[in-house]
DNA sequence: TTTTATTTTAATCATTTGATTAAATAATTG
DNA sequence: CAATTATTTAATCAAATGATTAAAATAAAA
């Protein structure tokens, strides 16, 4: 059976439905019946293909994490872009992805809280940051006095905080600012160019 | 019956247990039996005092939100501190509270995602930001050209992002940076003084 | 076509879980 | 004290939910 046929198969329909619902409601808040309904299949099929809710969830979570880190690495470890360019690409990349997939961060971070070690190990997160070309370049820039000294973790928290937090906190931000979804998305588009500028001035010696 | 006696009463024990468990596991992930066990009481007492899991949850959530916004307002609307001082207090205040209560933001923001309008209304979040002395002061600083023009919402997302995000993402940050809880807390203490500096340079014309 | 394997369904189980009830115990009041 | 009210417990209910099973339908192979 060809791969692209299989991609529209029942198995794939269930996975897609599961991803949507798990990401929206979390593991505990999701009922297997919700997934079955969303996928338009009989409940028993879920267990026929994936054995149990927990196995299906692990699959979705592992894939989500791998996709997340893969995307991160593709920017971080690109040897053909300099430090500033990586910041721009990283921010743009994130905002683009999170606009399409706004529930992803809170999904990952909520569930990570319940099983931290296990999931972190599974993705090799330990090496994504410290061994990345990006952090090497940051340290080179600091060494060359083109960038003010800053701990890599502080730098990452700032960049991720400014980029990712608005999506995690969007309901509250919309409430506080009295804005709707289109206005929110416009702000996020603005941030694609603003955040790299803000990061640059933070790093300016 | 005196208030401080009542505070150690069964009712209060249940509320405290409920707060801990709801904040850690979320609404769907919490079983009323977990709360009863944590509180050291019979399960039926939960329903005797609070009628249902949902009512108990609403109570906890409403209190958490009110406390959150009350604390925010006490800094934002203080007429006796200038703009920069408010930033320092705000950051310090947050980091202090979140170090003691690291699950609070993800708890609030996760559940807010499921019932946004309802909960936002309940807290009057709409007026916390736009009508605050803090934002007035920001606009005055911009008017006087002491601060580079920036939309209040962008400013807030930056400040909250840099301050709150590390707590939401702590498992991932610990994983990426290969650090443990004490080291993480040390970093957060550093951020108390660092974040106000970073914000200042972002705002410098 | 017949046979075999795969996929899907309807019905049902067993456990979990929020909630209730009736009885027991403790506290309060007249 | 007696009587009333408030608090607590053990037992149980009913609904929700993850999972299974046996049979039917469909597709694939012989």
Tab-separated table of C-alpha atoms (C1' of nucleotides) in Angstrom:
chain	number	residue	atom	x	y	z
A	1	UNK	CA	0.000	0.000	0.000
A	2	UNK	CA	1.412	3.373	-0.993
A	3	UNK	CA	2.307	5.817	1.746
A	4	UNK	CA	0.024	8.640	0.593
A	5	UNK	CA	-2.902	6.257	0.547
A	6	UNK	CA	-2.140	5.202	4.059
A	7	UNK	CA	-1.958	8.873	5.094
A	8	UNK	CA	-5.679	9.210	4.511
A	9	UNK	CA	-6.390	5.935	6.180
A	10	UNK	CA	-8.381	5.379	9.314
A	11	UNK	CA	-5.221	5.178	11.341
A	12	UNK	CA	-4.161	8.627	10.182
A	13	UNK	CA	-7.629	10.081	10.690
A	14	UNK	CA	-7.549	8.933	14.300
A	15	UNK	CA	-4.108	10.375	14.864
A	16	UNK	CA	-5.105	13.735	13.450
A	17	UNK	CA	-8.257	13.867	15.528
A	18	UNK	CA	-6.312	12.810	18.604
A	19	UNK	CA	-3.716	15.501	18.033
A	20	UNK	CA	-6.367	18.212	17.764
A	21	UNK	CA	-8.256	17.144	20.863
A	22	UNK	CA	-5.300	16.256	23.070
A	23	UNK	CA	-3.683	19.599	22.265
A	24	UNK	CA	-6.874	21.444	23.041
A	25	UNK	CA	-8.030	19.620	26.178
A	26	UNK	CA	-4.957	17.853	27.516
A	27	UNK	CA	-4.666	14.172	28.383
A	28	UNK	CA	-7.044	14.084	31.344
A	29	UNK	CA	-9.630	16.321	29.681
A	30	UNK	CA	-9.851	14.192	26.559
A	31	UNK	CA	-12.262	11.270	26.261
A	32	UNK	CA	-11.570	8.561	23.753
A	33	UNK	CA	-15.144	9.022	22.575
A	34	UNK	CA	-14.343	12.644	21.670
A	35	UNK	CA	-11.491	11.469	19.506
A	36	UNK	CA	-13.613	8.802	17.849
A	37	UNK	CA	-16.349	11.303	17.083
A	38	UNK	CA	-13.902	13.899	15.770
A	39	UNK	CA	-12.331	11.247	13.553
A	40	UNK	CA	-15.728	9.950	12.450
A	41	UNK	CA	-14.951	6.407	13.441
A	42	UNK	CA	-16.174	3.780	15.846
A	43	UNK	CA	-14.670	3.958	19.319
A	44	UNK	CA	-13.346	0.409	19.138
A	45	UNK	CA	-11.130	1.348	16.208
A	46	UNK	CA	-9.071	3.574	18.429
A	47	UNK	CA	-8.123	0.628	20.563
A	48	UNK	CA	-7.794	-1.631	17.527
A	49	UNK	CA	-5.135	0.638	16.019
A	50	UNK	CA	-3.486	2.155	19.077
A	51	UNK	CA	-4.157	-0.309	21.876
A	52	UNK	CA	-5.051	2.340	24.485
A	53	UNK	CA	-5.635	6.024	25.121
A	54	UNK	CA	-2.278	6.264	26.839
A	55	UNK	CA	-0.338	4.748	23.941
A	56	UNK	CA	-2.069	7.048	21.489
A	57	UNK	CA	-1.267	10.002	23.695
A	58	UNK	CA	2.389	9.029	24.020
A	59	UNK	CA	2.594	8.796	20.257
A	60	UNK	CA	1.085	12.256	19.749
A	61	UNK	CA	3.223	13.801	22.456
A	62	UNK	CA	6.428	12.257	21.195
A	63	UNK	CA	5.698	13.427	17.674
A	64	UNK	CA	4.823	16.929	18.883
A	65	UNK	CA	8.030	17.192	20.872
A	66	UNK	CA	10.149	15.813	18.071
A	67	UNK	CA	8.613	18.232	15.593
A	68	UNK	CA	9.184	21.089	18.022
A	69	UNK	CA	12.844	20.309	18.550
A	70	UNK	CA	13.426	19.425	14.927
A	71	UNK	CA	12.151	22.838	13.921
A	72	UNK	CA	14.243	24.491	16.621
A	73	UNK	CA	17.382	22.653	15.535
A	74	UNK	CA	16.909	23.458	11.878
A	75	UNK	CA	17.350	27.116	12.760
A	76	UNK	CA	19.785	26.802	15.655
A	77	UNK	CA	22.254	24.546	13.959
A	78	UNK	CA	22.229	26.061	10.495
A	79	UNK	CA	25.906	26.752	9.798
A	80	UNK	CA	25.053	29.187	6.991
A	81	UNK	CA	23.371	31.935	9.017
A	82	UNK	CA	24.996	34.319	11.440
A	83	UNK	CA	23.842	35.050	14.965
A	84	UNK	CA	21.452	37.897	14.199
A	85	UNK	CA	19.955	36.095	11.265
A	86	UNK	CA	19.252	33.107	13.481
A	87	UNK	CA	17.367	35.307	15.912
A	88	UNK	CA	15.212	36.710	13.125
A	89	UNK	CA	14.512	33.277	11.641
A	90	UNK	CA	13.821	31.760	15.002
A	91	UNK	CA	11.287	34.418	15.983
A	92	UNK	CA	9.611	34.396	12.583
A	93	UNK	CA	9.526	30.604	12.546
A	94	UNK	CA	7.934	30.440	15.983
A	95	UNK	CA	5.329	33.108	15.402
A	96	UNK	CA	4.379	31.543	12.107
A	97	UNK	CA	3.985	28.087	13.638
A	98	UNK	CA	2.221	29.209	16.786
A	99	UNK	CA	-0.254	31.337	14.879
A	100	UNK	CA	-1.279	28.182	13.056
A	101	UNK	CA	-1.031	26.039	16.156
A	102	UNK	CA	-1.673	28.213	19.207
A	103	UNK	CA	-2.390	25.385	21.640
A	104	UNK	CA	0.905	23.609	21.128
A	105	UNK	CA	3.027	25.328	23.810
A	106	UNK	CA	0.559	25.066	26.642
A	107	UNK	CA	-0.135	21.464	25.673
A	108	UNK	CA	3.518	20.501	25.754
A	109	UNK	CA	4.346	22.493	28.854
A	110	UNK	CA	1.317	21.321	30.819
A	111	UNK	CA	1.965	17.669	30.176
A	112	UNK	CA	5.708	18.057	30.570
A	113	UNK	CA	4.980	19.194	34.108
A	114	UNK	CA	3.499	15.793	34.982
A	115	UNK	CA	6.223	13.613	33.466
A	116	UNK	CA	9.298	15.841	33.162
A	117	UNK	CA	12.315	13.525	33.140
A	118	UNK	CA	10.759	10.897	30.913
A	119	UNK	CA	9.660	13.262	28.162
A	120	UNK	CA	12.729	15.465	28.276
A	121	UNK	CA	14.949	12.440	27.820
A	122	UNK	CA	12.897	11.185	24.918
A	123	UNK	CA	13.679	14.288	22.872
A	124	UNK	CA	17.313	14.778	23.654
A	125	UNK	CA	16.400	18.296	24.765
A	126	UNK	CA	19.539	18.330	26.848
A	127	UNK	CA	21.704	18.857	23.819
A	128	UNK	CA	19.496	21.081	21.729
A	129	UNK	CA	20.555	24.246	23.440
A	130	UNK	CA	23.977	23.949	24.989
A	131	UNK	CA	25.599	22.237	22.018
A	132	UNK	CA	23.908	24.324	19.346
A	133	UNK	CA	25.704	26.457	16.784
A	134	UNK	CA	23.474	29.295	17.948
A	135	UNK	CA	24.867	29.290	21.479
A	136	UNK	CA	28.412	28.905	20.190
A	137	UNK	CA	27.834	31.989	18.078
A	138	UNK	CA	26.399	33.863	21.051
A	139	UNK	CA	29.515	33.057	23.020
A	140	UNK	CA	31.742	34.104	20.134
A	141	UNK	CA	29.920	37.418	19.902
A	142	UNK	CA	30.395	37.950	23.623
A	143	UNK	CA	34.049	36.985	23.369
A	144	UNK	CA	34.524	39.514	20.570
A	145	UNK	CA	32.777	42.172	22.670
A	146	UNK	CA	30.139	42.690	20.028
A	147	UNK	CA	27.516	41.501	22.527
A	148	UNK	CA	27.122	42.254	26.194
A	149	UNK	CA	27.811	39.225	28.411
A	150	UNK	CA	24.674	37.244	29.182
A	151	UNK	CA	24.077	33.689	30.312
A	152	UNK	CA	22.715	31.567	27.466
A	153	UNK	CA	19.767	30.480	29.594
A	154	UNK	CA	18.792	34.068	30.372
A	155	UNK	CA	19.045	34.873	26.715
A	156	UNK	CA	16.831	31.907	25.779
A	157	UNK	CA	14.265	32.733	28.443
A	158	UNK	CA	14.029	36.250	27.068
A	159	UNK	CA	13.669	35.198	23.477
A	160	UNK	CA	11.202	32.380	24.188
A	161	UNK	CA	9.366	34.477	26.752
A	162	UNK	CA	8.789	37.366	24.401
A	163	UNK	CA	7.889	35.046	21.522
A	164	UNK	CA	5.979	32.164	23.058
A	165	UNK	CA	4.361	33.677	26.129
A	166	UNK	CA	1.835	35.813	24.218
A	167	UNK	CA	0.367	32.630	22.728
A	168	UNK	CA	0.191	30.872	26.059
A	169	UNK	CA	-1.405	33.898	27.661
A	170	UNK	CA	-3.553	34.951	24.738
A	171	UNK	CA	-6.929	34.734	26.513
A	172	UNK	CA	-5.660	36.989	29.285
A	173	UNK	CA	-3.915	39.345	26.892
A	174	UNK	CA	-7.024	39.650	24.777
A	175	UNK	CA	-8.989	40.326	27.941
A	176	UNK	CA	-6.588	42.898	29.323
A	177	UNK	CA	-6.160	44.697	26.008
A	178	UNK	CA	-9.794	44.384	25.009
A	179	UNK	CA	-8.893	43.006	21.596
A	180	UNK	CA	-10.175	40.149	19.454
A	181	UNK	CA	-8.404	37.345	17.620
A	182	UNK	CA	-7.652	39.269	14.386
A	183	UNK	CA	-6.177	42.153	16.344
A	184	UNK	CA	-4.168	39.702	18.401
A	185	UNK	CA	-2.752	38.101	15.279
A	186	UNK	CA	-1.850	41.511	13.886
A	187	UNK	CA	0.135	42.217	17.047
A	188	UNK	CA	1.926	38.903	16.674
A	189	UNK	CA	2.868	39.765	13.110
A	190	UNK	CA	4.302	43.058	14.367
A	191	UNK	CA	6.361	41.151	16.893
A	192	UNK	CA	8.117	39.228	14.123
A	193	UNK	CA	10.163	42.332	13.393
A	194	UNK	CA	9.995	43.984	16.822
A	195	UNK	CA	11.380	41.160	18.961
A	196	UNK	CA	14.671	40.836	17.041
A	197	UNK	CA	15.166	44.587	17.474
A	198	UNK	CA	14.450	44.414	21.201
A	199	UNK	CA	16.801	41.478	21.610
A	200	UNK	CA	19.473	43.357	19.721
A	201	UNK	CA	19.343	46.375	22.039
A	202	UNK	CA	19.401	44.106	25.067
A	203	UNK	CA	22.601	42.582	23.731
A	204	UNK	CA	24.223	45.848	22.620
A	205	UNK	CA	27.287	46.500	24.784
B	1	UNK	CA	-16.641	31.315	66.202
B	2	UNK	CA	-13.455	33.329	65.750
B	3	UNK	CA	-12.030	33.653	62.246
B	4	UNK	CA	-8.662	32.084	63.008
B	5	UNK	CA	-10.365	29.054	64.434
B	6	UNK	CA	-12.446	28.724	61.316
B	7	UNK	CA	-9.291	28.972	59.214
B	8	UNK	CA	-8.136	25.616	60.531
B	9	UNK	CA	-11.564	24.133	60.132
B	10	UNK	CA	-12.484	21.278	57.857
B	11	UNK	CA	-13.819	23.687	55.289
B	12	UNK	CA	-10.488	25.480	55.107
B	13	UNK	CA	-8.525	22.231	55.019
B	14	UNK	CA	-10.533	21.130	52.005
B	15	UNK	CA	-10.020	24.439	50.246
B	16	UNK	CA	-6.281	24.332	50.789
B	17	UNK	CA	-6.029	20.755	49.564
B	18	UNK	CA	-8.193	21.592	46.583
B	19	UNK	CA	-6.047	24.586	45.699
B	20	UNK	CA	-2.877	22.506	45.772
B	21	UNK	CA	-4.254	19.676	43.679
B	22	UNK	CA	-6.267	21.728	41.192
B	23	UNK	CA	-3.252	23.956	40.562
B	24	UNK	CA	-1.027	20.953	40.056
B	25	UNK	CA	-3.281	18.695	37.975
B	26	UNK	CA	-5.925	20.995	36.537
B	27	UNK	CA	-9.683	20.532	36.730
B	28	UNK	CA	-9.998	17.407	34.596
B	29	UNK	CA	-6.952	15.723	36.091
B	30	UNK	CA	-8.147	16.134	39.661
B	31	UNK	CA	-10.344	13.544	41.358
B	32	UNK	CA	-12.438	14.585	44.311
B	33	UNK	CA	-10.959	11.589	46.128
B	34	UNK	CA	-7.477	13.072	45.704
B	35	UNK	CA	-8.631	16.246	47.378
B	36	UNK	CA	-10.303	14.353	50.207
B	37	UNK	CA	-7.187	12.303	50.818
B	38	UNK	CA	-4.900	15.340	50.684
B	39	UNK	CA	-7.185	17.106	53.145
B	40	UNK	CA	-7.446	14.028	55.346
B	41	UNK	CA	-11.235	14.019	55.298
B	42	UNK	CA	-14.067	11.844	54.138
B	43	UNK	CA	-15.068	12.291	50.529
B	44	UNK	CA	-18.648	13.146	51.407
B	45	UNK	CA	-17.467	16.208	53.310
B	46	UNK	CA	-16.327	17.815	50.108
B	47	UNK	CA	-19.850	17.730	48.787
B	48	UNK	CA	-21.282	18.639	52.165
B	49	UNK	CA	-19.304	21.872	52.268
B	50	UNK	CA	-18.975	22.760	48.605
B	51	UNK	CA	-21.852	20.981	46.896
B	52	UNK	CA	-19.823	19.749	43.921
B	53	UNK	CA	-16.380	19.478	42.397
B	54	UNK	CA	-17.276	22.212	39.937
B	55	UNK	CA	-18.388	24.687	42.605
B	56	UNK	CA	-15.246	24.041	44.610
B	57	UNK	CA	-13.180	24.564	41.501
B	58	UNK	CA	-14.935	27.812	40.642
B	59	UNK	CA	-14.243	29.051	44.132
B	60	UNK	CA	-10.544	28.223	43.935
B	61	UNK	CA	-10.217	29.685	40.466
B	62	UNK	CA	-12.047	32.871	41.337
B	63	UNK	CA	-9.906	33.362	44.418
B	64	UNK	CA	-6.711	32.662	42.466
B	65	UNK	CA	-7.653	35.152	39.783
B	66	UNK	CA	-8.712	37.797	42.264
B	67	UNK	CA	-5.482	37.411	44.204
B	68	UNK	CA	-3.511	37.617	40.981
B	69	UNK	CA	-5.170	40.815	39.833
B	70	UNK	CA	-5.237	42.331	43.299
B	71	UNK	CA	-1.490	41.887	43.539
B	72	UNK	CA	-1.047	43.298	40.046
B	73	UNK	CA	-3.182	46.324	40.827
B	74	UNK	CA	-1.412	47.074	44.095
B	75	UNK	CA	1.739	47.734	42.082
B	76	UNK	CA	0.207	49.138	38.897
B	77	UNK	CA	-2.039	51.666	40.538
B	78	UNK	CA	0.249	52.866	43.303
B	79	UNK	CA	0.284	56.663	42.855
B	80	UNK	CA	3.465	57.000	44.942
B	81	UNK	CA	5.914	55.178	42.664
B	82	UNK	CA	7.234	56.335	39.331
B	83	UNK	CA	7.299	54.302	36.134
B	84	UNK	CA	10.686	52.653	36.577
B	85	UNK	CA	10.022	51.841	40.200
B	86	UNK	CA	6.801	50.116	39.199
B	87	UNK	CA	8.680	47.926	36.764
B	88	UNK	CA	11.146	46.891	39.453
B	89	UNK	CA	8.417	46.177	41.986
B	90	UNK	CA	6.295	44.350	39.509
B	91	UNK	CA	9.114	42.032	38.431
B	92	UNK	CA	10.261	41.432	41.984
B	93	UNK	CA	6.725	40.845	43.163
B	94	UNK	CA	6.052	38.294	40.427
B	95	UNK	CA	9.273	36.370	40.810
B	96	UNK	CA	8.801	36.220	44.546
B	97	UNK	CA	5.241	34.926	44.238
B	98	UNK	CA	5.899	32.497	41.431
B	99	UNK	CA	8.901	30.998	43.161
B	100	UNK	CA	6.579	30.127	46.037
B	101	UNK	CA	3.751	29.166	43.726
B	102	UNK	CA	5.198	27.972	40.425
B	103	UNK	CA	2.084	26.184	39.172
B	104	UNK	CA	-0.168	29.211	39.363
B	105	UNK	CA	0.357	30.675	35.877
B	106	UNK	CA	-0.066	27.479	33.912
B	107	UNK	CA	-3.084	26.595	36.032
B	108	UNK	CA	-4.790	29.904	35.363
B	109	UNK	CA	-3.836	30.062	31.710
B	110	UNK	CA	-4.787	26.458	30.974
B	111	UNK	CA	-8.220	26.768	32.472
B	112	UNK	CA	-8.734	30.252	31.079
B	113	UNK	CA	-8.365	28.680	27.650
B	114	UNK	CA	-11.492	26.568	28.219
B	115	UNK	CA	-13.747	29.301	29.603
B	116	UNK	CA	-12.216	32.596	28.488
B	117	UNK	CA	-15.032	35.163	28.476
B	118	UNK	CA	-16.641	33.976	31.681
B	119	UNK	CA	-13.483	34.054	33.782
B	120	UNK	CA	-12.081	37.238	32.284
B	121	UNK	CA	-15.305	39.059	33.077
B	122	UNK	CA	-15.310	37.784	36.640
B	123	UNK	CA	-12.055	39.547	37.411
B	124	UNK	CA	-12.568	42.824	35.663
B	125	UNK	CA	-9.323	42.129	33.809
B	126	UNK	CA	-10.493	44.483	31.109
B	127	UNK	CA	-9.723	47.505	33.233
B	128	UNK	CA	-6.622	46.325	35.054
B	129	UNK	CA	-4.294	47.255	32.264
B	130	UNK	CA	-5.697	50.001	30.086
B	131	UNK	CA	-6.916	52.165	32.955
B	132	UNK	CA	-3.926	51.636	35.214
B	133	UNK	CA	-1.668	54.370	36.521
B	134	UNK	CA	1.209	52.307	35.158
B	135	UNK	CA	0.048	52.587	31.563
B	136	UNK	CA	-0.761	56.274	32.006
B	137	UNK	CA	2.790	56.743	33.189
B	138	UNK	CA	4.147	54.778	30.240
B	139	UNK	CA	2.232	57.047	27.899
B	140	UNK	CA	3.465	60.141	29.700
B	141	UNK	CA	7.051	58.941	29.392
B	142	UNK	CA	6.543	58.366	25.687
B	143	UNK	CA	4.898	61.787	25.313
B	144	UNK	CA	7.885	63.395	27.076
B	145	UNK	CA	10.254	61.473	24.764
B	146	UNK	CA	11.954	59.825	27.675
B	147	UNK	CA	10.774	56.469	26.346
B	148	UNK	CA	10.666	55.112	22.823
B	149	UNK	CA	7.123	54.707	21.521
B	150	UNK	CA	5.733	51.242	22.158
B	151	UNK	CA	2.214	49.857	22.289
B	152	UNK	CA	1.200	49.104	25.880
B	153	UNK	CA	0.269	45.538	24.944
B	154	UNK	CA	3.677	44.868	23.405
B	155	UNK	CA	5.280	46.303	26.494
B	156	UNK	CA	3.174	44.081	28.762
B	157	UNK	CA	3.836	40.974	26.698
B	158	UNK	CA	7.558	41.617	26.979
B	159	UNK	CA	7.515	42.186	30.709
B	160	UNK	CA	5.210	39.260	31.458
B	161	UNK	CA	6.953	37.063	28.931
B	162	UNK	CA	10.376	37.599	30.408
B	163	UNK	CA	9.073	37.276	33.963
B	164	UNK	CA	6.371	34.621	33.846
B	165	UNK	CA	7.402	32.394	30.969
B	166	UNK	CA	10.410	30.850	32.724
B	167	UNK	CA	8.081	29.480	35.391
B	168	UNK	CA	5.640	28.081	32.857
B	169	UNK	CA	8.458	26.511	30.891
B	170	UNK	CA	10.614	25.480	33.818
B	171	UNK	CA	10.694	21.733	33.049
B	172	UNK	CA	11.875	22.410	29.524
B	173	UNK	CA	14.324	25.093	30.626
B	174	UNK	CA	15.782	22.814	33.252
B	175	UNK	CA	16.054	20.106	30.627
B	176	UNK	CA	17.646	22.331	27.999
B	177	UNK	CA	20.065	23.945	30.423
B	178	UNK	CA	20.780	20.762	32.320
B	179	UNK	CA	20.119	22.436	35.669
B	180	UNK	CA	18.215	21.453	38.803
B	181	UNK	CA	15.632	23.297	40.885
B	182	UNK	CA	18.089	25.229	43.124
B	183	UNK	CA	20.020	26.442	40.108
B	184	UNK	CA	16.785	27.395	38.431
B	185	UNK	CA	15.744	29.441	41.443
B	186	UNK	CA	19.104	31.163	41.506
B	187	UNK	CA	18.572	32.218	37.900
B	188	UNK	CA	15.153	33.574	38.786
B	189	UNK	CA	16.649	35.625	41.581
B	190	UNK	CA	19.137	37.074	39.114
B	191	UNK	CA	16.289	38.012	36.834
B	192	UNK	CA	14.771	40.223	39.515
B	193	UNK	CA	17.453	42.804	38.785
B	194	UNK	CA	18.214	41.865	35.181
B	195	UNK	CA	14.734	42.154	33.704
B	196	UNK	CA	14.207	45.798	34.762
B	197	UNK	CA	17.534	46.649	33.133
B	198	UNK	CA	16.606	44.856	29.918
B	199	UNK	CA	13.238	46.570	29.830
B	200	UNK	CA	14.909	49.906	30.365
B	201	UNK	CA	17.215	49.519	27.377
B	202	UNK	CA	14.320	48.375	25.228
B	203	UNK	CA	12.535	51.594	26.131
B	204	UNK	CA	15.534	53.886	25.792
B	205	UNK	CA	14.982	56.260	22.861
C	1	DT	C1'	-15.464	-17.802	-7.163
C	2	DT	C1'	-14.005	-19.375	-2.873
C	3	DT	C1'	-11.142	-18.632	0.850
C	4	DT	C1'	-8.586	-15.966	3.886
C	5	DA	C1'	-7.250	-11.842	6.106
C	6	DT	C1'	-8.317	-7.243	7.370
C	7	DT	C1'	-11.241	-3.658	8.902
C	8	DT	C1'	-15.359	-2.036	11.144
C	9	DT	C1'	-19.406	-2.216	14.058
C	10	DA	C1'	-22.735	-2.917	17.924
C	11	DA	C1'	-23.096	-4.511	22.293
C	12	DT	C1'	-21.233	-5.066	26.601
C	13	DC	C1'	-17.826	-5.125	30.630
C	14	DA	C1'	-15.404	-3.438	34.414
C	15	DT	C1'	-13.580	0.335	36.650
C	16	DT	C1'	-13.458	4.952	37.950
C	17	DT	C1'	-15.543	8.784	39.735
C	18	DG	C1'	-18.800	12.477	41.235
C	19	DA	C1'	-22.481	12.499	44.178
C	20	DT	C1'	-26.055	10.971	47.654
C	21	DT	C1'	-28.077	8.865	51.696
C	22	DA	C1'	-28.914	7.308	56.131
C	23	DA	C1'	-26.900	6.643	60.314
C	24	DA	C1'	-23.456	7.931	63.934
C	25	DT	C1'	-21.054	11.318	66.543
C	26	DA	C1'	-20.080	15.862	68.315
C	27	DA	C1'	-21.356	20.462	69.404
C	28	DT	C1'	-24.737	23.909	70.768
C	29	DT	C1'	-28.718	25.656	72.878
C	30	DG	C1'	-32.810	26.118	75.741
D	1	DC	C1'	-29.890	17.529	81.225
D	2	DA	C1'	-32.636	16.968	76.966
D	3	DA	C1'	-33.251	18.422	72.513
D	4	DT	C1'	-31.866	20.387	68.528
D	5	DT	C1'	-28.423	21.381	65.143
D	6	DA	C1'	-24.055	20.700	62.892
D	7	DT	C1'	-20.460	17.653	61.433
D	8	DT	C1'	-18.618	13.297	59.997
D	9	DT	C1'	-18.620	8.537	58.370
D	10	DA	C1'	-19.529	4.181	55.764
D	11	DA	C1'	-22.043	2.363	52.268
D	12	DT	C1'	-23.953	2.834	47.995
D	13	DC	C1'	-25.705	4.824	43.522
D	14	DA	C1'	-25.586	6.275	38.869
D	15	DA	C1'	-23.224	8.023	35.139
D	16	DA	C1'	-19.070	8.331	32.548
D	17	DT	C1'	-15.376	6.183	30.469
D	18	DG	C1'	-11.575	3.098	28.825
D	19	DA	C1'	-11.480	-1.232	26.995
D	20	DT	C1'	-12.980	-5.810	25.056
D	21	DT	C1'	-15.483	-9.194	22.368
D	22	DA	C1'	-17.873	-11.525	18.950
D	23	DA	C1'	-19.829	-10.946	14.830
D	24	DA	C1'	-20.510	-8.533	10.453
D	25	DA	C1'	-18.774	-6.207	6.467
D	26	DT	C1'	-15.216	-5.371	3.336
D	27	DA	C1'	-11.040	-6.106	0.938
D	28	DA	C1'	-7.345	-9.097	-0.598
D	29	DA	C1'	-5.500	-13.366	-2.053
D	30	DA	C1'	-5.730	-17.830	-4.045
